[in-house]
Coordinates of N, CA, C and O and ligand atoms in Angstrom, one line a residue:
X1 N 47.9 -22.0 54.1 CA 46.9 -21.1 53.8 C 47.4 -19.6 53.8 O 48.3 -19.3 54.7
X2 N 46.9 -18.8 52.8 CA 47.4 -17.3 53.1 C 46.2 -16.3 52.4 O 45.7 -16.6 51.3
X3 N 46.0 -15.5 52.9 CA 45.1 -14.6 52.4 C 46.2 -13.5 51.6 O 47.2 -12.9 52.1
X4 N 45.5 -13.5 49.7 CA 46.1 -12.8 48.9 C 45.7 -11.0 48.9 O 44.6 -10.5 49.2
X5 N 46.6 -10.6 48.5 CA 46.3 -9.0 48.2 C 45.6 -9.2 46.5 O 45.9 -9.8 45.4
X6 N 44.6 -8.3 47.1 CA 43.2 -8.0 46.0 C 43.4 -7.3 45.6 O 43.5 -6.3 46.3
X7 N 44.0 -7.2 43.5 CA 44.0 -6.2 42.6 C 43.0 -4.9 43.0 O 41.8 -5.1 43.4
X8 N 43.4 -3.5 42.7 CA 42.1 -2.6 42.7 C 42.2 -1.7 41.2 O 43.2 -1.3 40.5
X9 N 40.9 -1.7 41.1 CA 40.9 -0.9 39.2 C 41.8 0.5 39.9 O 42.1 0.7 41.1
X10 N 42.2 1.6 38.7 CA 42.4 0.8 37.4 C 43.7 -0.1 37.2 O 44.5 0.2 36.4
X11 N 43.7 -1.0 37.9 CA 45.2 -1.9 37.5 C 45.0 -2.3 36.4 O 43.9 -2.3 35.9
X12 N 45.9 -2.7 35.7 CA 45.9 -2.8 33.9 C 46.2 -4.5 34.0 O 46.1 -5.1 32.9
X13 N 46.4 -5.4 35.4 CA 46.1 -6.3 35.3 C 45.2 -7.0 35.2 O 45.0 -8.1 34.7
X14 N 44.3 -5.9 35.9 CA 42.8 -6.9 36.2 C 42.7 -6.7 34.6 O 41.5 -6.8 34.5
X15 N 43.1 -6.5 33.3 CA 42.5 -6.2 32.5 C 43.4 -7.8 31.1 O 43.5 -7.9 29.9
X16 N 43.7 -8.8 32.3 CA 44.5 -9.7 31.6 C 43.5 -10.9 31.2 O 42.6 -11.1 32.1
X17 N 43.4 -11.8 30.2 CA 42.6 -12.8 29.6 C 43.1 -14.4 30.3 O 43.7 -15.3 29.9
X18 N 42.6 -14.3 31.1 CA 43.2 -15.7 31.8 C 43.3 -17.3 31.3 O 42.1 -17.6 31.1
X19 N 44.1 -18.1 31.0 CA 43.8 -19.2 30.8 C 43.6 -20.1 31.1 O 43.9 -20.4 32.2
X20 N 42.8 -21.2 30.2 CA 42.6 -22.5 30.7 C 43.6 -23.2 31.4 O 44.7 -23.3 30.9
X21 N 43.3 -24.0 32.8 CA 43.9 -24.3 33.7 C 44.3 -26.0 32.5 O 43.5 -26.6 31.8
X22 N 45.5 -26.2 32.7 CA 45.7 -27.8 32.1 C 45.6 -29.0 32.9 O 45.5 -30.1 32.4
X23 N 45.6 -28.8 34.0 CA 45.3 -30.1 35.1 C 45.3 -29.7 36.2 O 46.1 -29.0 36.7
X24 N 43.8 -30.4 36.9 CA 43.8 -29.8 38.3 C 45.1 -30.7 38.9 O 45.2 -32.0 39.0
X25 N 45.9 -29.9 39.4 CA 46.6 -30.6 40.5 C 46.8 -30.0 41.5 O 46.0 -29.1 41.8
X26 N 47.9 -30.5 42.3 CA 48.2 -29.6 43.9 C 48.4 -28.0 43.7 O 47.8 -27.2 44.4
X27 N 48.9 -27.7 43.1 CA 49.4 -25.9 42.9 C 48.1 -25.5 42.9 O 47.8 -24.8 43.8
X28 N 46.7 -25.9 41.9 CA 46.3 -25.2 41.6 C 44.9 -25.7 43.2 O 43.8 -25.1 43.5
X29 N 45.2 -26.3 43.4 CA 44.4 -26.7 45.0 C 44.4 -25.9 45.6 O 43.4 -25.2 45.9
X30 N 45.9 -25.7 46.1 CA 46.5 -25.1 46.9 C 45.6 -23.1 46.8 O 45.0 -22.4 47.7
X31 N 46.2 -22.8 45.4 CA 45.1 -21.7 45.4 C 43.9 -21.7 46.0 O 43.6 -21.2 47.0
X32 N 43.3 -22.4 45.1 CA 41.4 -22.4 45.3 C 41.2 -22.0 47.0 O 40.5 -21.1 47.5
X33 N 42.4 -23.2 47.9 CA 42.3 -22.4 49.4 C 42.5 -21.1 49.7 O 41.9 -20.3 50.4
X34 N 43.5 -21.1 49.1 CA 43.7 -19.6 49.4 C 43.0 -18.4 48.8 O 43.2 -17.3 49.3
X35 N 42.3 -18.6 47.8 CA 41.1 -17.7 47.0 C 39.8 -17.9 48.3 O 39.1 -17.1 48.8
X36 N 40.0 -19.3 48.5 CA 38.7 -19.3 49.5 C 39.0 -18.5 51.0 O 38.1 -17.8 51.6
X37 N 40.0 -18.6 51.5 CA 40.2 -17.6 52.4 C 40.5 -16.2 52.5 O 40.2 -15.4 53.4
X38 N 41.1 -16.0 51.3 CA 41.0 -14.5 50.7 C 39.5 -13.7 51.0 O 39.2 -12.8 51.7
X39 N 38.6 -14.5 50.0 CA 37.2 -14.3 50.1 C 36.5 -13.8 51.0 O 36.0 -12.7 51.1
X40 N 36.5 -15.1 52.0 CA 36.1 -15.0 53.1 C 36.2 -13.9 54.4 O 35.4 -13.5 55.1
X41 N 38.0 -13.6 54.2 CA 38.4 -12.8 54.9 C 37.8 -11.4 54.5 O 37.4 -10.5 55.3
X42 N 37.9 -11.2 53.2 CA 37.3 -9.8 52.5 C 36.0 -8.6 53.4 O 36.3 -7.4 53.6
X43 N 34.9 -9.1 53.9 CA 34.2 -10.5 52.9 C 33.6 -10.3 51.5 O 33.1 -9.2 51.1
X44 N 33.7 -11.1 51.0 CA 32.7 -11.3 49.6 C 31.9 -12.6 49.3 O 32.0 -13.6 50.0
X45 N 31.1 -12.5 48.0 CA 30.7 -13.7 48.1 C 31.2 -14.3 46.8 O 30.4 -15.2 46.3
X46 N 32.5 -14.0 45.8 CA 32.9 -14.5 45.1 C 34.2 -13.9 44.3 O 34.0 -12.8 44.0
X47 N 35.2 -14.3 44.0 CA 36.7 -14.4 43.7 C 37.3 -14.4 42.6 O 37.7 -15.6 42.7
X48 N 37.8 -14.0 41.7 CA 38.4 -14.8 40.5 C 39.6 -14.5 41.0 O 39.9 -13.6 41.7
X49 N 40.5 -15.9 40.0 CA 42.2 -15.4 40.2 C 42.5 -14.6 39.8 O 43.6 -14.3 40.3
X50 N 41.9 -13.5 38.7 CA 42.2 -12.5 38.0 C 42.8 -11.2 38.8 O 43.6 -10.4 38.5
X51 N 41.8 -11.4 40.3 CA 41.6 -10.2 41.4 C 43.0 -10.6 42.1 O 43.5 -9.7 42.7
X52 N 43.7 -11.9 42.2 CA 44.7 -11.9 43.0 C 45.6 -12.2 41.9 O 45.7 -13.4 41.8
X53 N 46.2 -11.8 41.3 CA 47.0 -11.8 39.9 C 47.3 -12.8 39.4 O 48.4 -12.8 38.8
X54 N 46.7 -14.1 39.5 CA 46.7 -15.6 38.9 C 46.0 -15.8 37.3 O 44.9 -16.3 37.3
X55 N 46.4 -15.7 36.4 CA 45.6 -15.7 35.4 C 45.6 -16.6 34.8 O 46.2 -16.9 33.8
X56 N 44.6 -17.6 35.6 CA 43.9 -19.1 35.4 C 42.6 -18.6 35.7 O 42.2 -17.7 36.4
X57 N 42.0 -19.5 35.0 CA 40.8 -19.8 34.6 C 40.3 -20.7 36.1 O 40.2 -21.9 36.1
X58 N 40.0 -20.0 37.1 CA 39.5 -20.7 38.6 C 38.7 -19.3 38.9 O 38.8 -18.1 38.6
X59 N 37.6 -20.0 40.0 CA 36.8 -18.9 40.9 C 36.3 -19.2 41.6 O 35.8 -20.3 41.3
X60 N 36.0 -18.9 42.7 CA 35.3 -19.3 44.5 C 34.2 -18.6 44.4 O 34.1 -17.6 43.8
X61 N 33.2 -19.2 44.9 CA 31.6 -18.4 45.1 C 31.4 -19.1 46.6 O 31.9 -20.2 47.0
X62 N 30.6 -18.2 47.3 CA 29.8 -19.0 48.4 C 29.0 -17.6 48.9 O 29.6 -16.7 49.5
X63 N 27.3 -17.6 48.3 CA 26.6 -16.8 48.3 C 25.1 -17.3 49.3 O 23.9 -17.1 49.3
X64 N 26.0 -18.2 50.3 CA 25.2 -18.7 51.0 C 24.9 -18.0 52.2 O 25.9 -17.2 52.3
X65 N 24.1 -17.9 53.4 CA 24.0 -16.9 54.2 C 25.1 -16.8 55.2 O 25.7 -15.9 55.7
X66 N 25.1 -18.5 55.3 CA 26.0 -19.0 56.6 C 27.3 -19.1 56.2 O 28.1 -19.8 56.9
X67 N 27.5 -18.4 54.9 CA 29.0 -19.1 54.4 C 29.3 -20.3 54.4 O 30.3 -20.6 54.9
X68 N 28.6 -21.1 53.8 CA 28.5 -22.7 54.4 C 28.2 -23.3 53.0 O 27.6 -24.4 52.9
X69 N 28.8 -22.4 51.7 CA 28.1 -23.3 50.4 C 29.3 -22.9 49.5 O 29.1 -22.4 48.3
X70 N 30.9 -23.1 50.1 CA 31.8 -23.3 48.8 C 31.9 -23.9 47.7 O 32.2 -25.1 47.4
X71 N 31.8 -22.9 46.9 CA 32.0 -24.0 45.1 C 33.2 -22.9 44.0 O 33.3 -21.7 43.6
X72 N 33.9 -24.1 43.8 CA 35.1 -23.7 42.8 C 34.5 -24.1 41.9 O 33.8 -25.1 41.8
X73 N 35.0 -22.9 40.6 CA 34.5 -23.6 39.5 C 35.7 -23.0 39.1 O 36.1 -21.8 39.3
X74 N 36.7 -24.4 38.1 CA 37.5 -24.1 37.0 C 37.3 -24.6 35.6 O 36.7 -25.7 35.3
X75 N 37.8 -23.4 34.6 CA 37.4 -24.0 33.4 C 35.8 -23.7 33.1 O 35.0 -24.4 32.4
X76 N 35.4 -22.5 34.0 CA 34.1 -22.6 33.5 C 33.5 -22.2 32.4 O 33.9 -21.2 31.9
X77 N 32.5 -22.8 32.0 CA 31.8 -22.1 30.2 C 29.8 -22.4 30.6 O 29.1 -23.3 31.0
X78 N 29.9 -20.9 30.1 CA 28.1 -20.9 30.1 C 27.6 -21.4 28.6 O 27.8 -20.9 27.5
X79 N 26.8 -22.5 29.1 CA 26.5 -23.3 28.0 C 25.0 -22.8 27.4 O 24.6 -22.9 26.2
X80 N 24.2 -22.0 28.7 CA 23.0 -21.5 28.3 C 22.7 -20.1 29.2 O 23.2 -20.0 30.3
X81 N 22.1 -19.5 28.7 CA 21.8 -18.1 29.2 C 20.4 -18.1 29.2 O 19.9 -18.9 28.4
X82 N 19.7 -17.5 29.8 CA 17.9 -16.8 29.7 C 17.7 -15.9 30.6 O 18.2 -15.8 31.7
X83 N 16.9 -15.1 30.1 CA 16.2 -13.5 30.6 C 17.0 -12.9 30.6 O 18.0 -13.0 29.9
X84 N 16.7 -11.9 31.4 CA 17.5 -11.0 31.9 C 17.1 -10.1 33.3 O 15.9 -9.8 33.5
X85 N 17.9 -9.7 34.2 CA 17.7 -9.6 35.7 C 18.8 -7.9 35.5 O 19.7 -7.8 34.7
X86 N 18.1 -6.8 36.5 CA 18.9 -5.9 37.2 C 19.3 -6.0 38.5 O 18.4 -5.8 39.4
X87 N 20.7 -6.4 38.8 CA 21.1 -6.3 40.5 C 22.0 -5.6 40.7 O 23.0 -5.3 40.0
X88 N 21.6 -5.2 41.6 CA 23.2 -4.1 42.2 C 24.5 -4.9 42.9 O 24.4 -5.8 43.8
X89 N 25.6 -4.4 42.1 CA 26.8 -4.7 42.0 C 27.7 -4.7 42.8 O 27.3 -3.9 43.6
X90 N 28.6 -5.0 43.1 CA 29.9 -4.2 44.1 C 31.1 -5.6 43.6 O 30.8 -6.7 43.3
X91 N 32.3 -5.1 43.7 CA 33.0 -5.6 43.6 C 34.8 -5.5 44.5 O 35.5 -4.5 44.6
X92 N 35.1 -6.6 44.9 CA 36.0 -6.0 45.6 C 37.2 -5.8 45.1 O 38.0 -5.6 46.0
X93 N 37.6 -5.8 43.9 CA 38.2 -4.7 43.6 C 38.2 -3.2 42.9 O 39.1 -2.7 42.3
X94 N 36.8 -2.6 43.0 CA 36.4 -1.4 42.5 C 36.0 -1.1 44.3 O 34.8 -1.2 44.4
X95 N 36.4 -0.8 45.0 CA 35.8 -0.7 46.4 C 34.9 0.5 46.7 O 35.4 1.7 46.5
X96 N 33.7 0.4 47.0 CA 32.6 1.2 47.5 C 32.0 1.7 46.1 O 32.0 2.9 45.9
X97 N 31.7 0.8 45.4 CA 31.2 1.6 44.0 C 30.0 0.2 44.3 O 30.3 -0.8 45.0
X98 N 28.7 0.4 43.7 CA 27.5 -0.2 44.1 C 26.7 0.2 42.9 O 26.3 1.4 43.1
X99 N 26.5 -0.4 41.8 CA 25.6 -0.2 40.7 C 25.1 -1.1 40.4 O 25.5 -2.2 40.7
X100 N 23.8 -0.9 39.5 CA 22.6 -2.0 39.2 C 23.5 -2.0 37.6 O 24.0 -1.1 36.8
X101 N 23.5 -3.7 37.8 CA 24.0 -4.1 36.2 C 23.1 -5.5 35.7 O 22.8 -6.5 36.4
X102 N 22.8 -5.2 34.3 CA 21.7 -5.9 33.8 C 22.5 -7.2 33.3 O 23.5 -7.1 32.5
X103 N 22.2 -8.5 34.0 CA 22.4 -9.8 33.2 C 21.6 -10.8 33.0 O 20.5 -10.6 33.3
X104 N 22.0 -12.1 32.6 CA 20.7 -12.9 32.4 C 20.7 -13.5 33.6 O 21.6 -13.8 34.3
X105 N 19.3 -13.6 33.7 CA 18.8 -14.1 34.6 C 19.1 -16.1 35.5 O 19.4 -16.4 36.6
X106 N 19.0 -16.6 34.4 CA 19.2 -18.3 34.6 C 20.6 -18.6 33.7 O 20.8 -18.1 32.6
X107 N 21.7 -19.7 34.4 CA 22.4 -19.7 33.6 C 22.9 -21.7 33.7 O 22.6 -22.6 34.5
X108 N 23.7 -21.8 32.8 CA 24.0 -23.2 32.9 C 25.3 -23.3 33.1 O 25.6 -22.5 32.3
X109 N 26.1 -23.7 33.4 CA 27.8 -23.5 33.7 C 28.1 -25.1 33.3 O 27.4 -26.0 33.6
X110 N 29.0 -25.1 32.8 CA 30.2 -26.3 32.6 C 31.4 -26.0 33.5 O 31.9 -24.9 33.6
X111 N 31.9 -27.4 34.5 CA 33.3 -26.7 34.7 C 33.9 -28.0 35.5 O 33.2 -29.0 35.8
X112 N 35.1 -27.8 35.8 CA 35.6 -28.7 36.8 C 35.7 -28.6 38.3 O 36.2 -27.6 38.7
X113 N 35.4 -29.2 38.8 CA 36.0 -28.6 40.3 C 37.3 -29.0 40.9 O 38.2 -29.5 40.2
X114 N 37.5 -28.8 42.6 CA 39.2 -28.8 42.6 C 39.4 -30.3 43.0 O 40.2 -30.7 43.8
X115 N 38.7 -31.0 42.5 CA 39.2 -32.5 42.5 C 39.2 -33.0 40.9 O 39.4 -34.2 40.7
X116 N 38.9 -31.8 39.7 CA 39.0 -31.9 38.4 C 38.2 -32.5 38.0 O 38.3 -32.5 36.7
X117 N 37.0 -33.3 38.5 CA 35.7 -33.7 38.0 C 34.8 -32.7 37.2 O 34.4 -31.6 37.6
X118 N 34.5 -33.4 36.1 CA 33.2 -32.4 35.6 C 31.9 -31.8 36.3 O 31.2 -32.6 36.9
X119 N 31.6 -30.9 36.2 CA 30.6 -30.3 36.9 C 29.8 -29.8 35.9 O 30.1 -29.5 34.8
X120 N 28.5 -29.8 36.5 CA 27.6 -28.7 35.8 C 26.6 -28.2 37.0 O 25.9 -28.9 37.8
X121 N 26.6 -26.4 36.7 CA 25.7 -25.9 37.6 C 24.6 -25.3 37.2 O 25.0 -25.3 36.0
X122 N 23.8 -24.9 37.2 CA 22.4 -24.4 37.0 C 21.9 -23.3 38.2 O 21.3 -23.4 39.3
X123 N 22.3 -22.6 37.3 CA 22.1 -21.2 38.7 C 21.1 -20.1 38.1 O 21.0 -20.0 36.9
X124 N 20.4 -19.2 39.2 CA 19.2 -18.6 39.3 C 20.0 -17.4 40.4 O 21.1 -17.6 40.9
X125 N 19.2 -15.9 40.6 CA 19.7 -15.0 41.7 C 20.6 -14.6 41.5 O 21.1 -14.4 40.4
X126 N 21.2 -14.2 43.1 CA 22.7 -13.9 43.3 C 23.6 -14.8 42.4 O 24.3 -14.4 41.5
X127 N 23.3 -16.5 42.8 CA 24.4 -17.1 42.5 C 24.3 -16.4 40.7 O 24.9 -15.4 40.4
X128 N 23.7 -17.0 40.1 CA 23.8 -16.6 38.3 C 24.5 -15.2 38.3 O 25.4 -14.9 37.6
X129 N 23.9 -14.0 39.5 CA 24.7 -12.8 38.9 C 26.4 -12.7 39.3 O 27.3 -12.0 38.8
X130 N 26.4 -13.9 40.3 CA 28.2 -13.8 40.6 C 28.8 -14.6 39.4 O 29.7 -14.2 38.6
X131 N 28.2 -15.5 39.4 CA 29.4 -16.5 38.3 C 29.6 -16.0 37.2 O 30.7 -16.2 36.6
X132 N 28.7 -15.2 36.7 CA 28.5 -14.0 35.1 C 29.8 -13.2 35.7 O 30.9 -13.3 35.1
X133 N 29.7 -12.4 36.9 CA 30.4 -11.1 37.4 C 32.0 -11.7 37.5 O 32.9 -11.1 37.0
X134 N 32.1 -13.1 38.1 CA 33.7 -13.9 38.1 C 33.8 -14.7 36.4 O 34.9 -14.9 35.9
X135 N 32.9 -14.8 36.0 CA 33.8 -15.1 34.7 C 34.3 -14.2 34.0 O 35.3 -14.3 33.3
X136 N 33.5 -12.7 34.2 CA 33.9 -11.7 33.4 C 35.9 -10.9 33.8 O 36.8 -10.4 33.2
X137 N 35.2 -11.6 35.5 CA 37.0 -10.9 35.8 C 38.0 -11.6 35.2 O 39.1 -11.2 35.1
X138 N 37.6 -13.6 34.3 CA 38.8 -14.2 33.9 C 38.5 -13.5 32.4 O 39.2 -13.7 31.5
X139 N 37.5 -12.7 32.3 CA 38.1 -12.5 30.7 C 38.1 -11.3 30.5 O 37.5 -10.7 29.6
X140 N 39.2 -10.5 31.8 CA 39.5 -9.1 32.0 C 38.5 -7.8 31.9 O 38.7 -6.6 31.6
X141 N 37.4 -8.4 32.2 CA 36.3 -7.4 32.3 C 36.3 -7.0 33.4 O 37.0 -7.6 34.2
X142 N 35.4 -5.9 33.9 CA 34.7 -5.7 35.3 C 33.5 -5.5 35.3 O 33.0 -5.9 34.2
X143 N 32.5 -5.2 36.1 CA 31.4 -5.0 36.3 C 30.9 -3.3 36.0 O 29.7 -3.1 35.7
X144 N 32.0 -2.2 36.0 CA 31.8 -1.0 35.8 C 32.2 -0.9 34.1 O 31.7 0.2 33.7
X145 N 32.8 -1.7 33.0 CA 32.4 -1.7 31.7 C 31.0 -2.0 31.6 O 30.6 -1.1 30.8
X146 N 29.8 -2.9 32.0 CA 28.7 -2.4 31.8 C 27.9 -2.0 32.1 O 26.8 -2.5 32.2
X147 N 28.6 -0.4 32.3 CA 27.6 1.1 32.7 C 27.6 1.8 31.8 O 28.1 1.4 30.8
X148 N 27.1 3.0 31.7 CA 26.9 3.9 30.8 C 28.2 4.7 30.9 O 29.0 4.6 31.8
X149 N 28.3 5.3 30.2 CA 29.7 5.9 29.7 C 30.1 6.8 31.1 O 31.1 6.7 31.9
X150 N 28.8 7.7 31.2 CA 28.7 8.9 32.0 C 28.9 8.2 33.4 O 29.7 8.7 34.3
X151 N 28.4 7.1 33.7 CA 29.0 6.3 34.7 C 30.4 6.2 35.3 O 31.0 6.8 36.3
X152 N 30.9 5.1 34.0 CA 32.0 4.9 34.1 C 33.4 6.0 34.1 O 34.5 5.6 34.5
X153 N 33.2 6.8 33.9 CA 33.8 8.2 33.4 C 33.8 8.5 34.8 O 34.9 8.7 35.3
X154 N 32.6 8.5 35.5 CA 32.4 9.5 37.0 C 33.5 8.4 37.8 O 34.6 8.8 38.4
X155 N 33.2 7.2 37.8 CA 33.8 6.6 38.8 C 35.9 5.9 38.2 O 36.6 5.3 39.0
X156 N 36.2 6.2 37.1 CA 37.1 6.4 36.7 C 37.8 7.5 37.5 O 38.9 7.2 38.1
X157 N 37.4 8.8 37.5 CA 38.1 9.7 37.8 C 38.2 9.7 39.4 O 38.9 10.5 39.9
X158 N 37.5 9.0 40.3 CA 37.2 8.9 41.4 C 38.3 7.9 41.8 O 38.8 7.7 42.9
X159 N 38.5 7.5 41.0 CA 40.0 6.0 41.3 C 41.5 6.5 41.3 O 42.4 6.2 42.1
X160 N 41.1 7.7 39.9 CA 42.4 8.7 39.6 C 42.4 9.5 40.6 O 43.5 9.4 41.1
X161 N 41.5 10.4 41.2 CA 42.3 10.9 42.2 C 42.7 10.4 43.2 O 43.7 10.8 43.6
X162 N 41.9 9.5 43.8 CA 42.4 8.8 45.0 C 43.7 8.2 45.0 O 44.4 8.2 46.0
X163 N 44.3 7.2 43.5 CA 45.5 7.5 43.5 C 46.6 8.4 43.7 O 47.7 8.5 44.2
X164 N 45.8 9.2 42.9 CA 47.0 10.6 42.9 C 47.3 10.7 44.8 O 48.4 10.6 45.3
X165 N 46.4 10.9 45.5 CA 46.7 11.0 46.5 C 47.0 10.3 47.5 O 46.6 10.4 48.7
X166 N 47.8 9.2 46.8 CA 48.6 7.9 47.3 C 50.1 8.0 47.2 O 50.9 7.7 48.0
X167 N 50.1 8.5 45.8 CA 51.0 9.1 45.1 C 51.6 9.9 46.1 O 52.6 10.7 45.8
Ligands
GNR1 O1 31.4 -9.7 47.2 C1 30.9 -9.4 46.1 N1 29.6 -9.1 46.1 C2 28.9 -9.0 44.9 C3 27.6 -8.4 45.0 C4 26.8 -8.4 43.8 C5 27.3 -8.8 42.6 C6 28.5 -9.4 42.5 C7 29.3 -9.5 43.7 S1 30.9 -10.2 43.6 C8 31.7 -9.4 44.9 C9 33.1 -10.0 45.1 C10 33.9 -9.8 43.8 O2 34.4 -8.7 43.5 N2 34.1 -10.8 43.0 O3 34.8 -10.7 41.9
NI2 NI1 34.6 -8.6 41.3

């Protein structure tokens, strides 16, 4: 087991297109634990490999109170979308930034899990707004692309200097 170091914007990796995993086997197990301890340790209540520079198509959620409801989803694809919901955001690698971002509300997921069996999830709430928020990190998005410019702009430069003064 090891807890990974979590990309922070603007790294130009989080900004990579991850691929489909070709067989679940031990390597890619072996992650899923270690995304799930990463997580946990954070805390958050969901992961993509994208945030720990793995660019596979894998992600951990557990948006349960007790922490007591792990689910890997690899290979996932939303097969159906409905409504649309505003929740506020955070992500742990944009740290202390908290914005209301608009998505759909109900969603249907296809995917494997880490024993490579097909799955399908059907999610509502938190869970629908995380798995939207982790697929977007495998397809190099973040959650601060959909803000308004004037947004994104404020908290861009809020990243830049804090680097500079790392630098
Ligand atoms: O821990 C997290 N909390 C959260 C809250 C609202 C919407 C999405 C999230 S995901 C985030 C962890 C994370 O950055 N996952 O990529
Ligand atoms: Ni995130």
């Amino acid at each position: 087991m090891a807890i990974l170091d979590i990309l922070h914007y603007p790294d130009p990796r989080l900004r990579t297109l991850a691929k489909p995993v070709a067989t679940v086997d031990d390597g890619i197990r072996q992650l899923v634990k270690d995304m799930f301890e990463t997580m946990y340790a954070a805390p958050g209540i969901g992961l993509a490999a994208t945030q720990v520079d793995v660019h596979q198509r894998v992600l951990v959620l557990d948006v349960s109170e007790g922490r007591s409801q792990p689910l890997c989803l690899i290979n996932p694809v939303i097969v159906a979308a409905e409504g649309s919901e505003q929740m506020e955001e955070g992500c742990l690698s944009v740290p202390d930034v908290f914005e209301a971002v608009e998505r759909a509300e109900r969603v249907v997921v296809h995917a494997l899990d880490e024993k490579g069996n097909a799955i399908k999830v059907t999610a509502e709430g938190l869970l629908a707004v995380c798995i939207q928020h982790e697929i977007d990190h495998l397809d190099g998005r973040l959650f601060v692309d959909r803000l308004s410019a004037l947004k994104r702009s404020r908290i861009r430069k809020k990243f830049d200097k804090q680097q500079r003064q790392v630098v």
